[in-house]
């Protein structure tokens, strides 16, 4: 059965790009969220195999959303994405339980490599 992915990014075009890469490679999209609060709600509602999470989002950032998701489901698979390749953000994400970190703008093969590594 195809793995399901929740896509969380405040930019609709980024969600569309990620969705395009994943669906063309056999993944199902469990849902989309444009901020951290909706990301947590959608995660609990859909229980996807993987979450692609932007860091910089309104209302609740991706790192806070990551922490809330991991608190409710320690086995959650989350890959962080951000235009900011800031070392502190990368370190905090990984320490908070993210499986990987992708820097925007990303290449399709890098996205797929991270996804396959996280959920197969």
mmCIF file with all atom_site columns, C-alpha atoms in Angstrom:
data_model
loop_
_atom_site.group_PDB
_atom_site.id
_atom_site.type_symbol
_atom_site.label_atom_id
_atom_site.label_alt_id
_atom_site.label_comp_id
_atom_site.label_asym_id
_atom_site.label_entity_id
_atom_site.label_seq_id
_atom_site.pdbx_PDB_ins_code
_atom_site.Cartn_x
_atom_site.Cartn_y
_atom_site.Cartn_z
_atom_site.occupancy
_atom_site.B_iso_or_equiv
_atom_site.pdbx_formal_charge
_atom_site.auth_seq_id
_atom_site.auth_comp_id
_atom_site.auth_asym_id
_atom_site.auth_atom_id
_atom_site.pdbx_PDB_model_num
ATOM 1   C CA . UNK A 1 1   ? 0.000  0.000  0.000  1.00 0.00 ? 1   UNK A CA 1
ATOM 2   C CA . UNK A 1 2   ? 1.252  3.496  -0.851 1.00 0.00 ? 2   UNK A CA 1
ATOM 3   C CA . UNK A 1 3   ? 2.620  5.579  1.997  1.00 0.00 ? 3   UNK A CA 1
ATOM 4   C CA . UNK A 1 4   ? 0.619  8.657  2.971  1.00 0.00 ? 4   UNK A CA 1
ATOM 5   C CA . UNK A 1 5   ? 2.200  12.076 3.415  1.00 0.00 ? 5   UNK A CA 1
ATOM 6   C CA . UNK A 1 6   ? 0.899  15.229 5.099  1.00 0.00 ? 6   UNK A CA 1
ATOM 7   C CA . UNK A 1 7   ? 2.328  18.393 3.503  1.00 0.00 ? 7   UNK A CA 1
ATOM 8   C CA . UNK A 1 8   ? 2.675  21.458 5.732  1.00 0.00 ? 8   UNK A CA 1
ATOM 9   C CA . UNK A 1 9   ? 3.823  24.761 4.229  1.00 0.00 ? 9   UNK A CA 1
ATOM 10  C CA . UNK A 1 10  ? 2.322  28.253 4.266  1.00 0.00 ? 10  UNK A CA 1
ATOM 11  C CA . UNK A 1 11  ? 3.133  28.688 0.557  1.00 0.00 ? 11  UNK A CA 1
ATOM 12  C CA . UNK A 1 12  ? 0.564  26.996 -1.690 1.00 0.00 ? 12  UNK A CA 1
ATOM 13  C CA . UNK A 1 13  ? 3.061  26.682 -4.564 1.00 0.00 ? 13  UNK A CA 1
ATOM 14  C CA . UNK A 1 14  ? 5.520  24.802 -2.290 1.00 0.00 ? 14  UNK A CA 1
ATOM 15  C CA . UNK A 1 15  ? 2.765  22.386 -1.211 1.00 0.00 ? 15  UNK A CA 1
ATOM 16  C CA . UNK A 1 16  ? 1.912  21.904 -4.878 1.00 0.00 ? 16  UNK A CA 1
ATOM 17  C CA . UNK A 1 17  ? 5.558  21.231 -5.813 1.00 0.00 ? 17  UNK A CA 1
ATOM 18  C CA . UNK A 1 18  ? 5.981  18.657 -3.030 1.00 0.00 ? 18  UNK A CA 1
ATOM 19  C CA . UNK A 1 19  ? 2.622  17.048 -3.839 1.00 0.00 ? 19  UNK A CA 1
ATOM 20  C CA . UNK A 1 20  ? 3.626  16.793 -7.511 1.00 0.00 ? 20  UNK A CA 1
ATOM 21  C CA . UNK A 1 21  ? 6.966  15.119 -6.705 1.00 0.00 ? 21  UNK A CA 1
ATOM 22  C CA . UNK A 1 22  ? 5.383  12.647 -4.284 1.00 0.00 ? 22  UNK A CA 1
ATOM 23  C CA . UNK A 1 23  ? 2.285  11.674 -6.282 1.00 0.00 ? 23  UNK A CA 1
ATOM 24  C CA . UNK A 1 24  ? 4.388  11.083 -9.419 1.00 0.00 ? 24  UNK A CA 1
ATOM 25  C CA . UNK A 1 25  ? 6.431  8.643  -7.343 1.00 0.00 ? 25  UNK A CA 1
ATOM 26  C CA . UNK A 1 26  ? 3.578  6.618  -5.894 1.00 0.00 ? 26  UNK A CA 1
ATOM 27  C CA . UNK A 1 27  ? 2.890  8.372  -2.595 1.00 0.00 ? 27  UNK A CA 1
ATOM 28  C CA . UNK A 1 28  ? -0.591 9.344  -1.400 1.00 0.00 ? 28  UNK A CA 1
ATOM 29  C CA . UNK A 1 29  ? -1.250 12.810 -0.014 1.00 0.00 ? 29  UNK A CA 1
ATOM 30  C CA . UNK A 1 30  ? -3.030 12.519 3.351  1.00 0.00 ? 30  UNK A CA 1
ATOM 31  C CA . UNK A 1 31  ? -3.703 16.249 3.457  1.00 0.00 ? 31  UNK A CA 1
ATOM 32  C CA . UNK A 1 32  ? -2.247 19.727 3.454  1.00 0.00 ? 32  UNK A CA 1
ATOM 33  C CA . UNK A 1 33  ? -1.821 22.395 6.125  1.00 0.00 ? 33  UNK A CA 1
ATOM 34  C CA . UNK A 1 34  ? -0.763 26.026 5.819  1.00 0.00 ? 34  UNK A CA 1
ATOM 35  C CA . UNK A 1 35  ? 0.267  26.576 9.436  1.00 0.00 ? 35  UNK A CA 1
ATOM 36  C CA . UNK A 1 36  ? 1.508  24.633 12.444 1.00 0.00 ? 36  UNK A CA 1
ATOM 37  C CA . UNK A 1 37  ? -1.842 24.498 14.236 1.00 0.00 ? 37  UNK A CA 1
ATOM 38  C CA . UNK A 1 38  ? -3.547 22.942 11.209 1.00 0.00 ? 38  UNK A CA 1
ATOM 39  C CA . UNK A 1 39  ? -0.557 20.615 10.745 1.00 0.00 ? 39  UNK A CA 1
ATOM 40  C CA . UNK A 1 40  ? -1.048 19.164 14.244 1.00 0.00 ? 40  UNK A CA 1
ATOM 41  C CA . UNK A 1 41  ? -4.836 18.864 13.766 1.00 0.00 ? 41  UNK A CA 1
ATOM 42  C CA . UNK A 1 42  ? -4.458 17.204 10.346 1.00 0.00 ? 42  UNK A CA 1
ATOM 43  C CA . UNK A 1 43  ? -1.826 14.825 11.695 1.00 0.00 ? 43  UNK A CA 1
ATOM 44  C CA . UNK A 1 44  ? -4.119 13.646 14.495 1.00 0.00 ? 44  UNK A CA 1
ATOM 45  C CA . UNK A 1 45  ? -7.029 13.363 12.053 1.00 0.00 ? 45  UNK A CA 1
ATOM 46  C CA . UNK A 1 46  ? -5.231 11.489 9.245  1.00 0.00 ? 46  UNK A CA 1
ATOM 47  C CA . UNK A 1 47  ? -2.297 9.680  10.984 1.00 0.00 ? 47  UNK A CA 1
ATOM 48  C CA . UNK A 1 48  ? -0.063 9.830  7.885  1.00 0.00 ? 48  UNK A CA 1
ATOM 49  C CA . UNK A 1 49  ? 3.092  7.744  7.441  1.00 0.00 ? 49  UNK A CA 1
ATOM 50  C CA . UNK A 1 50  ? 5.134  10.930 6.989  1.00 0.00 ? 50  UNK A CA 1
ATOM 51  C CA . UNK A 1 51  ? 4.931  14.690 7.464  1.00 0.00 ? 51  UNK A CA 1
ATOM 52  C CA . UNK A 1 52  ? 6.799  17.208 5.282  1.00 0.00 ? 52  UNK A CA 1
ATOM 53  C CA . UNK A 1 53  ? 6.983  20.275 7.554  1.00 0.00 ? 53  UNK A CA 1
ATOM 54  C CA . UNK A 1 54  ? 8.065  23.811 6.708  1.00 0.00 ? 54  UNK A CA 1
ATOM 55  C CA . UNK A 1 55  ? 9.708  25.646 9.604  1.00 0.00 ? 55  UNK A CA 1
ATOM 56  C CA . UNK A 1 56  ? 8.582  29.220 9.010  1.00 0.00 ? 56  UNK A CA 1
ATOM 57  C CA . UNK A 1 57  ? 4.774  29.305 9.133  1.00 0.00 ? 57  UNK A CA 1
ATOM 58  C CA . UNK A 1 58  ? 2.199  31.622 10.723 1.00 0.00 ? 58  UNK A CA 1
ATOM 59  C CA . UNK A 1 59  ? 0.325  30.925 13.998 1.00 0.00 ? 59  UNK A CA 1
ATOM 60  C CA . UNK A 1 60  ? 2.645  28.079 15.032 1.00 0.00 ? 60  UNK A CA 1
ATOM 61  C CA . UNK A 1 61  ? 6.029  27.383 13.443 1.00 0.00 ? 61  UNK A CA 1
ATOM 62  C CA . UNK A 1 62  ? 7.104  23.992 12.184 1.00 0.00 ? 62  UNK A CA 1
ATOM 63  C CA . UNK A 1 63  ? 9.381  23.224 15.121 1.00 0.00 ? 63  UNK A CA 1
ATOM 64  C CA . UNK A 1 64  ? 6.536  23.781 17.635 1.00 0.00 ? 64  UNK A CA 1
ATOM 65  C CA . UNK A 1 65  ? 4.232  21.663 15.447 1.00 0.00 ? 65  UNK A CA 1
ATOM 66  C CA . UNK A 1 66  ? 6.916  18.944 15.262 1.00 0.00 ? 66  UNK A CA 1
ATOM 67  C CA . UNK A 1 67  ? 7.170  18.891 19.078 1.00 0.00 ? 67  UNK A CA 1
ATOM 68  C CA . UNK A 1 68  ? 3.374  18.637 19.479 1.00 0.00 ? 68  UNK A CA 1
ATOM 69  C CA . UNK A 1 69  ? 3.110  15.838 16.898 1.00 0.00 ? 69  UNK A CA 1
ATOM 70  C CA . UNK A 1 70  ? 5.984  13.890 18.508 1.00 0.00 ? 70  UNK A CA 1
ATOM 71  C CA . UNK A 1 71  ? 4.390  14.393 21.957 1.00 0.00 ? 71  UNK A CA 1
ATOM 72  C CA . UNK A 1 72  ? 1.132  12.815 20.736 1.00 0.00 ? 72  UNK A CA 1
ATOM 73  C CA . UNK A 1 73  ? 2.849  10.167 18.604 1.00 0.00 ? 73  UNK A CA 1
ATOM 74  C CA . UNK A 1 74  ? 6.510  9.430  19.423 1.00 0.00 ? 74  UNK A CA 1
ATOM 75  C CA . UNK A 1 75  ? 6.737  7.222  16.318 1.00 0.00 ? 75  UNK A CA 1
ATOM 76  C CA . UNK A 1 76  ? 5.802  10.048 13.920 1.00 0.00 ? 76  UNK A CA 1
ATOM 77  C CA . UNK A 1 77  ? 8.045  10.490 10.863 1.00 0.00 ? 77  UNK A CA 1
ATOM 78  C CA . UNK A 1 78  ? 8.674  14.160 10.118 1.00 0.00 ? 78  UNK A CA 1
ATOM 79  C CA . UNK A 1 79  ? 10.984 15.755 7.546  1.00 0.00 ? 79  UNK A CA 1
ATOM 80  C CA . UNK A 1 80  ? 11.614 19.474 7.994  1.00 0.00 ? 80  UNK A CA 1
ATOM 81  C CA . UNK A 1 81  ? 11.903 21.845 5.025  1.00 0.00 ? 81  UNK A CA 1
ATOM 82  C CA . UNK A 1 82  ? 13.075 25.422 5.106  1.00 0.00 ? 82  UNK A CA 1
ATOM 83  C CA . UNK A 1 83  ? 14.615 28.103 2.956  1.00 0.00 ? 83  UNK A CA 1
ATOM 84  C CA . UNK A 1 84  ? 16.799 28.962 5.892  1.00 0.00 ? 84  UNK A CA 1
ATOM 85  C CA . UNK A 1 85  ? 19.751 26.629 6.104  1.00 0.00 ? 85  UNK A CA 1
ATOM 86  C CA . UNK A 1 86  ? 20.381 27.927 9.602  1.00 0.00 ? 86  UNK A CA 1
ATOM 87  C CA . UNK A 1 87  ? 22.405 25.513 11.656 1.00 0.00 ? 87  UNK A CA 1
ATOM 88  C CA . UNK A 1 88  ? 20.441 26.226 14.846 1.00 0.00 ? 88  UNK A CA 1
ATOM 89  C CA . UNK A 1 89  ? 17.137 25.385 13.137 1.00 0.00 ? 89  UNK A CA 1
ATOM 90  C CA . UNK A 1 90  ? 18.536 22.161 11.717 1.00 0.00 ? 90  UNK A CA 1
ATOM 91  C CA . UNK A 1 91  ? 19.928 21.109 15.099 1.00 0.00 ? 91  UNK A CA 1
ATOM 92  C CA . UNK A 1 92  ? 16.718 21.975 16.984 1.00 0.00 ? 92  UNK A CA 1
ATOM 93  C CA . UNK A 1 93  ? 14.623 20.085 14.421 1.00 0.00 ? 93  UNK A CA 1
ATOM 94  C CA . UNK A 1 94  ? 16.727 16.934 14.660 1.00 0.00 ? 94  UNK A CA 1
ATOM 95  C CA . UNK A 1 95  ? 16.882 17.145 18.473 1.00 0.00 ? 95  UNK A CA 1
ATOM 96  C CA . UNK A 1 96  ? 13.087 17.509 18.495 1.00 0.00 ? 96  UNK A CA 1
ATOM 97  C CA . UNK A 1 97  ? 12.718 14.280 16.546 1.00 0.00 ? 97  UNK A CA 1
ATOM 98  C CA . UNK A 1 98  ? 12.782 15.176 12.844 1.00 0.00 ? 98  UNK A CA 1
ATOM 99  C CA . UNK A 1 99  ? 14.093 12.378 10.606 1.00 0.00 ? 99  UNK A CA 1
ATOM 100 C CA . UNK A 1 100 ? 15.714 14.711 8.092  1.00 0.00 ? 100 UNK A CA 1
ATOM 101 C CA . UNK A 1 101 ? 16.036 18.315 6.958  1.00 0.00 ? 101 UNK A CA 1
ATOM 102 C CA . UNK A 1 102 ? 15.682 19.561 3.382  1.00 0.00 ? 102 UNK A CA 1
ATOM 103 C CA . UNK A 1 103 ? 16.796 23.056 2.371  1.00 0.00 ? 103 UNK A CA 1
ATOM 104 C CA . UNK A 1 104 ? 14.690 24.969 -0.181 1.00 0.00 ? 104 UNK A CA 1
ATOM 105 C CA . UNK A 1 105 ? 14.790 25.290 -3.091 1.00 0.00 ? 105 UNK A CA 1
ATOM 106 C CA . UNK A 1 106 ? 15.008 21.531 -3.228 1.00 0.00 ? 106 UNK A CA 1
ATOM 107 C CA . UNK A 1 107 ? 15.538 19.065 -6.019 1.00 0.00 ? 107 UNK A CA 1
ATOM 108 C CA . UNK A 1 108 ? 13.030 16.273 -6.585 1.00 0.00 ? 108 UNK A CA 1
ATOM 109 C CA . UNK A 1 109 ? 15.684 13.585 -6.056 1.00 0.00 ? 109 UNK A CA 1
ATOM 110 C CA . UNK A 1 110 ? 16.661 15.058 -2.663 1.00 0.00 ? 110 UNK A CA 1
ATOM 111 C CA . UNK A 1 111 ? 13.003 15.056 -1.556 1.00 0.00 ? 111 UNK A CA 1
ATOM 112 C CA . UNK A 1 112 ? 12.554 11.442 -2.669 1.00 0.00 ? 112 UNK A CA 1
ATOM 113 C CA . UNK A 1 113 ? 15.820 10.357 -1.034 1.00 0.00 ? 113 UNK A CA 1
ATOM 114 C CA . UNK A 1 114 ? 14.699 11.852 2.305  1.00 0.00 ? 114 UNK A CA 1
ATOM 115 C CA . UNK A 1 115 ? 11.195 10.351 2.026  1.00 0.00 ? 115 UNK A CA 1
ATOM 116 C CA . UNK A 1 116 ? 12.490 6.881  1.135  1.00 0.00 ? 116 UNK A CA 1
ATOM 117 C CA . UNK A 1 117 ? 14.967 7.016  4.000  1.00 0.00 ? 117 UNK A CA 1
ATOM 118 C CA . UNK A 1 118 ? 12.219 8.018  6.433  1.00 0.00 ? 118 UNK A CA 1
ATOM 119 C CA . UNK A 1 119 ? 9.396  5.652  5.404  1.00 0.00 ? 119 UNK A CA 1
ATOM 120 C CA . UNK A 1 120 ? 10.629 3.439  2.580  1.00 0.00 ? 120 UNK A CA 1
#
